[in-house]
Coordinates of N, CA, C and O in Angstrom, one line a residue:
M11 N 157.1 103.9 57.2 CA 157.1 102.2 57.2 C 156.8 101.9 57.9 O 156.9 102.5 60.0
S12 N 155.8 100.5 58.5 CA 155.6 100.4 59.0 C 156.2 98.9 59.7 O 157.9 99.2 59.7
N13 N 156.4 99.0 61.4 CA 156.8 97.8 62.2 C 157.4 97.1 61.6 O 158.2 97.0 62.1
E14 N 156.7 96.1 60.1 CA 156.7 94.3 59.9 C 157.8 95.2 58.5 O 158.6 95.0 58.4
A15 N 157.7 96.2 58.4 CA 158.6 96.7 57.1 C 160.2 97.0 57.7 O 160.9 96.3 57.1
A16 N 159.8 97.5 58.6 CA 160.8 97.9 59.7 C 162.0 96.4 60.1 O 163.4 96.2 59.9
H17 N 161.4 95.2 60.7 CA 161.7 94.1 60.8 C 162.4 93.2 59.5 O 162.8 92.5 59.9
K18 N 161.5 93.7 58.5 CA 162.0 93.3 57.7 C 163.1 93.4 57.0 O 164.6 93.2 56.6
L19 N 163.2 94.7 56.6 CA 164.7 95.4 56.8 C 165.9 95.3 57.0 O 166.3 94.7 56.4
L20 N 165.5 95.1 58.7 CA 166.4 94.9 59.6 C 166.9 93.8 59.7 O 168.3 93.0 59.3
D21 N 166.0 92.4 58.8 CA 166.1 90.4 58.6 C 167.5 90.8 57.7 O 168.4 90.1 57.5
Q22 N 167.4 91.7 56.7 CA 167.6 91.4 55.6 C 169.2 92.2 55.6 O 169.9 91.8 55.2
S23 N 169.1 93.1 56.5 CA 170.8 93.8 57.0 C 171.4 92.9 57.4 O 172.9 92.1 56.8
I24 N 170.6 92.5 58.9 CA 170.9 90.8 59.7 C 171.9 89.8 58.0 O 173.0 89.5 58.1
A25 N 171.4 89.4 57.2 CA 171.1 88.3 56.7 C 172.1 88.9 56.1 O 173.6 88.1 55.8
Y26 N 172.5 89.7 55.6 CA 173.9 90.7 54.6 C 175.6 90.5 55.3 O 175.7 90.2 54.7
F27 N 174.8 91.5 56.0 CA 176.4 91.2 56.5 C 177.0 90.0 58.0 O 178.2 89.4 58.0
L28 N 176.2 88.2 58.0 CA 176.2 87.4 58.3 C 177.2 86.5 57.2 O 177.3 85.7 57.6
S29 N 176.6 86.9 55.7 CA 176.8 86.7 54.8 C 178.8 86.7 54.2 O 179.7 86.6 53.5
D30 N 178.9 88.0 55.3 CA 180.7 88.6 55.1 C 181.0 87.9 56.3 O 181.1 88.8 57.7
E31 N 182.3 87.5 56.3 CA 183.1 87.0 57.2 C 183.6 88.0 58.3 O 184.0 87.8 59.3
D32 N 184.4 89.2 57.2 CA 185.4 89.9 57.8 C 183.9 91.1 59.3 O 184.8 91.2 59.7
V33 N 183.2 91.1 58.8 CA 182.2 92.1 59.0 C 181.4 90.3 60.6 O 181.5 91.7 61.9
I34 N 181.6 89.5 59.8 CA 181.5 89.2 61.8 C 182.8 88.3 62.9 O 181.7 89.0 63.9
Y35 N 183.7 88.4 62.4 CA 184.5 88.7 63.0 C 185.3 89.5 63.3 O 185.3 90.1 64.6
E36 N 185.4 91.0 63.0 CA 185.5 93.0 63.1 C 184.5 92.8 64.4 O 184.2 92.6 65.6
A37 N 182.5 92.2 64.0 CA 181.3 92.1 65.2 C 182.8 91.3 66.4 O 182.2 91.8 68.2
T38 N 182.8 90.7 66.5 CA 183.2 89.5 67.8 C 184.7 89.5 68.7 O 184.4 89.9 69.6
Q39 N 184.8 90.8 67.6 CA 186.0 91.8 68.4 C 185.5 92.5 69.4 O 186.1 92.6 70.2
I40 N 184.0 93.2 68.8 CA 184.2 94.3 68.9 C 183.5 93.5 70.6 O 183.5 94.2 71.9
F41 N 182.5 92.7 70.6 CA 181.8 92.6 71.8 C 182.9 92.0 72.5 O 182.7 92.2 74.0
D42 N 184.0 91.1 72.1 CA 185.1 90.6 73.2 C 185.7 92.0 73.7 O 185.8 92.0 74.2
A43 N 186.2 93.1 73.0 CA 186.0 94.5 74.4 C 185.1 95.4 74.9 O 186.2 95.6 76.4
L44 N 184.1 94.5 75.1 CA 184.0 94.5 75.7 C 182.6 93.6 76.6 O 182.5 94.7 77.7
S45 N 183.5 92.9 77.3 CA 183.5 91.7 77.3 C 184.4 92.3 79.2 O 184.6 91.2 80.0
D46 N 185.2 92.8 78.9 CA 185.7 93.3 80.0 C 185.7 94.5 80.9 O 185.1 95.2 80.6
Y47 N 185.5 94.2 82.2 CA 184.8 95.7 83.4 C 185.4 96.5 83.0 O 184.6 97.5 83.3
T48 N 186.8 96.9 83.0 CA 187.7 98.0 82.9 C 187.3 98.4 82.0 O 187.5 100.3 81.3
R49 N 187.4 98.0 80.6 CA 186.8 98.3 79.3 C 185.7 99.1 79.2 O 185.1 99.9 78.9
F50 N 184.9 98.1 79.1 CA 183.3 99.3 79.6 C 182.8 100.0 80.7 O 183.0 100.9 80.2
R51 N 184.1 100.3 81.6 CA 184.0 101.1 82.1 C 184.7 102.5 81.5 O 184.4 104.0 81.7
I52 N 185.3 102.2 80.7 CA 186.8 103.0 79.9 C 185.1 103.8 79.5 O 184.9 105.2 78.8
L53 N 184.5 102.6 78.9 CA 183.6 102.8 77.7 C 182.7 103.8 78.2 O 182.2 105.1 77.4
A54 N 182.3 103.2 79.7 CA 180.5 104.2 79.5 C 181.0 105.7 79.8 O 180.9 106.6 79.7
A55 N 182.5 105.4 80.6 CA 183.0 107.4 81.0 C 182.5 108.0 79.7 O 183.1 108.9 79.7
L56 N 183.2 107.8 78.9 CA 183.4 108.0 77.5 C 182.3 108.2 77.1 O 182.2 109.5 76.4
C57 N 181.1 108.0 77.3 CA 179.8 108.3 76.5 C 180.3 109.3 77.4 O 178.5 110.7 76.4
A58 N 180.4 110.4 78.2 CA 179.8 111.3 79.2 C 180.7 112.2 78.6 O 180.6 113.8 78.5
G59 N 181.8 112.5 77.9 CA 182.9 112.9 76.6 C 184.2 112.7 77.1 O 184.6 111.6 77.6
E60 N 184.8 113.5 76.6 CA 186.1 112.9 76.8 C 186.9 113.2 77.5 O 186.8 113.9 78.2
R61 N 188.4 112.2 77.4 CA 189.0 112.6 78.7 C 190.2 111.8 78.3 O 190.6 111.4 77.5
G62 N 191.2 111.7 79.4 CA 192.6 111.9 80.2 C 192.8 110.8 80.5 O 191.6 110.4 81.7
V63 N 194.4 110.0 80.3 CA 193.8 108.9 81.8 C 194.7 109.4 83.0 O 193.7 108.0 83.7
S64 N 194.0 110.2 83.1 CA 193.9 110.5 85.2 C 192.8 110.4 84.9 O 192.1 109.5 86.2
D65 N 191.8 111.0 84.5 CA 190.3 111.3 84.6 C 189.4 110.0 84.7 O 189.1 109.2 85.5
L66 N 189.4 108.6 83.5 CA 190.0 107.0 84.1 C 190.1 106.5 84.4 O 189.3 106.0 85.1
Q67 N 191.8 107.2 84.9 CA 192.7 105.9 86.3 C 191.2 106.1 87.1 O 191.3 105.5 88.0
E68 N 190.7 107.5 87.1 CA 189.9 108.1 88.7 C 188.5 107.2 89.0 O 188.3 106.8 90.1
V69 N 187.9 107.6 87.8 CA 186.4 106.1 87.7 C 186.1 104.6 88.0 O 185.8 104.4 88.3
C70 N 187.9 104.2 87.2 CA 187.2 103.3 87.3 C 188.8 101.8 88.3 O 189.2 101.7 88.1
Q71 N 189.5 103.2 88.8 CA 189.7 103.0 90.4 C 191.3 102.3 89.5 O 191.5 100.9 90.5
V72 N 192.0 101.9 88.7 CA 193.3 100.7 88.2 C 194.5 101.7 87.9 O 194.1 103.4 88.0
S73 N 195.6 100.9 87.7 CA 196.7 101.7 87.8 C 196.6 102.7 86.1 O 195.5 102.3 85.6
Q74 N 197.4 103.1 86.4 CA 197.7 104.2 84.5 C 198.0 102.9 83.3 O 197.2 103.6 83.0
S75 N 198.8 102.0 84.2 CA 199.8 101.0 82.7 C 198.2 100.0 83.1 O 198.1 100.2 81.1
A76 N 197.2 100.8 83.8 CA 196.2 99.3 83.3 C 194.8 100.3 82.5 O 194.8 99.6 81.6
I77 N 195.2 101.4 82.5 CA 194.3 102.5 81.9 C 194.4 101.9 80.8 O 194.1 101.6 79.5
S78 N 195.9 102.3 80.0 CA 196.7 102.3 79.2 C 196.8 101.2 77.5 O 196.2 101.2 76.7
H79 N 196.6 100.2 79.1 CA 196.7 99.1 78.5 C 195.4 98.9 77.7 O 195.8 98.1 77.0
Q80 N 194.3 99.5 78.9 CA 193.4 98.8 77.9 C 192.9 99.6 76.8 O 191.8 99.4 75.9
L81 N 192.9 101.0 76.7 CA 192.9 102.2 75.5 C 193.2 102.1 74.5 O 192.7 102.2 73.4
R82 N 194.6 100.8 75.1 CA 195.6 100.3 73.3 C 194.5 98.9 72.7 O 194.1 99.7 71.2
M83 N 194.6 98.5 73.4 CA 192.8 97.7 72.5 C 191.6 98.6 72.1 O 191.3 97.5 71.1
L84 N 191.2 99.5 73.0 CA 189.9 100.2 73.0 C 190.6 101.2 70.9 O 189.7 101.0 70.6
R85 N 191.6 101.1 71.5 CA 191.8 102.4 69.9 C 192.3 100.6 68.9 O 192.2 101.3 68.0
D86 N 192.6 100.0 69.3 CA 193.1 98.5 68.3 C 191.5 97.9 67.9 O 192.0 98.0 66.7
R87 N 190.6 98.0 68.6 CA 188.9 98.2 68.1 C 188.8 99.0 67.4 O 187.7 98.2 66.7
G88 N 189.2 99.6 67.1 CA 188.2 100.9 66.7 C 187.1 101.3 67.1 O 186.2 102.1 66.7
L89 N 186.9 100.7 68.7 CA 186.2 101.9 69.9 C 186.8 102.9 70.5 O 184.9 104.2 70.4
V90 N 187.7 103.7 70.4 CA 188.0 104.8 70.9 C 189.3 105.8 70.2 O 189.5 105.4 68.8
T91 N 189.2 107.0 69.7 CA 190.4 107.7 68.8 C 191.1 108.5 70.5 O 190.5 108.6 71.3
A92 N 191.9 109.1 69.6 CA 192.6 110.3 71.1 C 193.2 111.1 69.9 O 193.2 110.6 69.3
R93 N 193.4 111.9 70.7 CA 194.1 113.6 69.8 C 195.2 113.5 71.2 O 194.9 113.6 72.0
R94 N 196.1 114.2 71.1 CA 198.0 115.0 71.6 C 197.1 116.9 71.9 O 196.5 117.3 71.7
E95 N 197.3 116.8 73.3 CA 196.8 117.9 73.5 C 197.7 118.2 74.7 O 197.6 118.4 75.8
G96 N 199.2 119.0 73.9 CA 200.2 119.3 75.1 C 200.9 118.0 75.3 O 200.7 117.2 74.9
Q97 N 201.2 117.7 76.8 CA 201.3 117.0 76.7 C 200.1 115.4 76.9 O 200.2 114.3 77.2
R98 N 198.9 115.7 77.3 CA 198.4 114.7 77.2 C 197.7 114.1 76.0 O 197.7 115.0 75.1
V99 N 197.3 113.4 76.2 CA 196.1 111.9 75.5 C 194.9 112.5 75.3 O 194.6 112.0 76.7
I100 N 194.1 112.8 74.7 CA 193.0 111.9 75.3 C 192.1 112.3 75.0 O 192.7 111.6 72.9
Y101 N 191.4 110.7 74.7 CA 190.2 110.3 74.9 C 188.7 110.2 74.0 O 188.5 111.3 74.6
R102 N 188.3 109.7 72.8 CA 186.9 109.7 73.6 C 186.1 108.4 72.0 O 187.2 108.1 71.6
L103 N 185.2 108.3 72.6 CA 184.2 107.1 71.8 C 184.4 107.5 70.3 O 183.9 108.6 70.0
A104 N 184.5 106.6 69.8 CA 185.0 106.2 68.4 C 184.1 107.4 66.7 O 184.3 107.8 66.7
D105 N 181.9 106.1 68.1 CA 181.2 107.4 66.7 C 180.1 107.6 67.7 O 180.1 106.5 68.8
E106 N 178.7 107.0 67.3 CA 177.8 106.6 67.9 C 177.3 105.8 67.9 O 176.9 105.4 69.3
H107 N 178.2 104.8 67.4 CA 177.3 103.8 67.5 C 178.1 103.4 69.1 O 177.5 102.1 69.4
V108 N 179.7 103.5 69.1 CA 179.9 103.1 69.8 C 179.1 103.1 71.6 O 178.7 103.0 72.7
A109 N 178.5 104.3 72.0 CA 177.6 105.0 73.0 C 176.8 104.3 73.4 O 176.1 103.9 73.9
S110 N 176.0 104.1 72.2 CA 174.6 103.2 71.6 C 174.4 101.6 72.1 O 173.9 101.4 73.3
L111 N 175.6 101.0 71.5 CA 176.3 99.7 72.7 C 176.2 99.6 73.7 O 175.8 98.2 74.6
I112 N 176.8 100.8 74.7 CA 176.6 100.8 76.2 C 175.2 101.1 77.1 O 174.8 100.4 77.5
E113 N 174.8 101.6 75.4 CA 173.5 102.5 76.3 C 173.1 101.1 76.4 O 172.1 100.9 77.7
V114 N 172.6 100.7 75.1 CA 171.6 99.1 75.3 C 172.0 98.4 76.4 O 171.2 97.3 76.9
G115 N 173.4 97.9 75.9 CA 174.3 96.9 77.2 C 173.3 97.3 78.6 O 173.5 96.3 79.2
L116 N 174.2 98.3 78.9 CA 173.5 98.8 80.3 C 171.9 98.6 80.5 O 171.5 98.4 81.5
S117 N 171.2 99.1 79.9 CA 170.3 99.0 79.8 C 169.1 97.7 79.9 O 168.9 97.3 80.7
H118 N 169.6 96.7 79.0 CA 169.2 94.7 79.2 C 169.5 94.7 80.0 O 169.0 93.7 80.7
A119 N 170.8 95.7 81.3 CA 171.6 94.2 81.8 C 170.9 95.1 82.7 O 170.3 94.9 84.7
A120 N 170.3 96.3 83.0 CA 169.1 96.8 84.2 C 168.0 96.3 84.0 O 166.7 95.1 85.2
E121 N 167.3 95.8 82.9 CA 165.5 94.9 82.7 C 166.2 93.7 83.5 O 165.6 93.3 84.3
L122 N 167.2 93.3 83.3 CA 167.6 92.0 83.8 C 167.8 91.9 85.2 O 167.0 91.2 85.8
A123 N 167.6 92.5 85.7 CA 168.2 93.0 87.3 C 167.2 93.6 88.2 O 167.4 93.5 89.1
G124 N 165.9 93.8 87.3 CA 165.0 94.3 87.5 C 165.0 95.7 88.4 O 164.0 95.9 88.7
K125 N 165.7 95.9 87.3 CA 166.3 98.0 88.2 C 165.7 98.6 86.7 O 166.5 99.6 87.2
E126 N 165.4 98.2 86.0 CA 164.9 99.8 84.7 C 163.9 100.6 85.6 O 162.9 100.3 86.0
G127 N 164.1 101.9 85.0 CA 163.7 102.6 85.2 C 164.3 103.1 86.8 O 163.4 104.4 87.4
E128 N 165.0 102.9 87.6 CA 165.2 103.3 89.0 C 166.2 104.7 88.9 O 166.8 104.9 87.8

């Protein structure tokens, strides 16, 4: 597929999604969730693999209740899933799209900060 054909397909896909109010709403909820520093750090940590609340607390340097609150929101938005392992609850990214959002966001931020490739 040529580059031009790929762009045309992407444009058609975006136009299709923009015609659906439910899809637009869900997309804004995802970006709203990504806009919080702690939630973004949680998602970035989960890009490396599954983690429990205490692991995420260590990474983010916030209280257990703050981590739990943020994880609840991320679960509600469909960005993370959880499973029980005995007494512990283990969290992971909902799918590869979430990891892609984090990677693209960090890559673009590094570019804007003039730190790409460092």
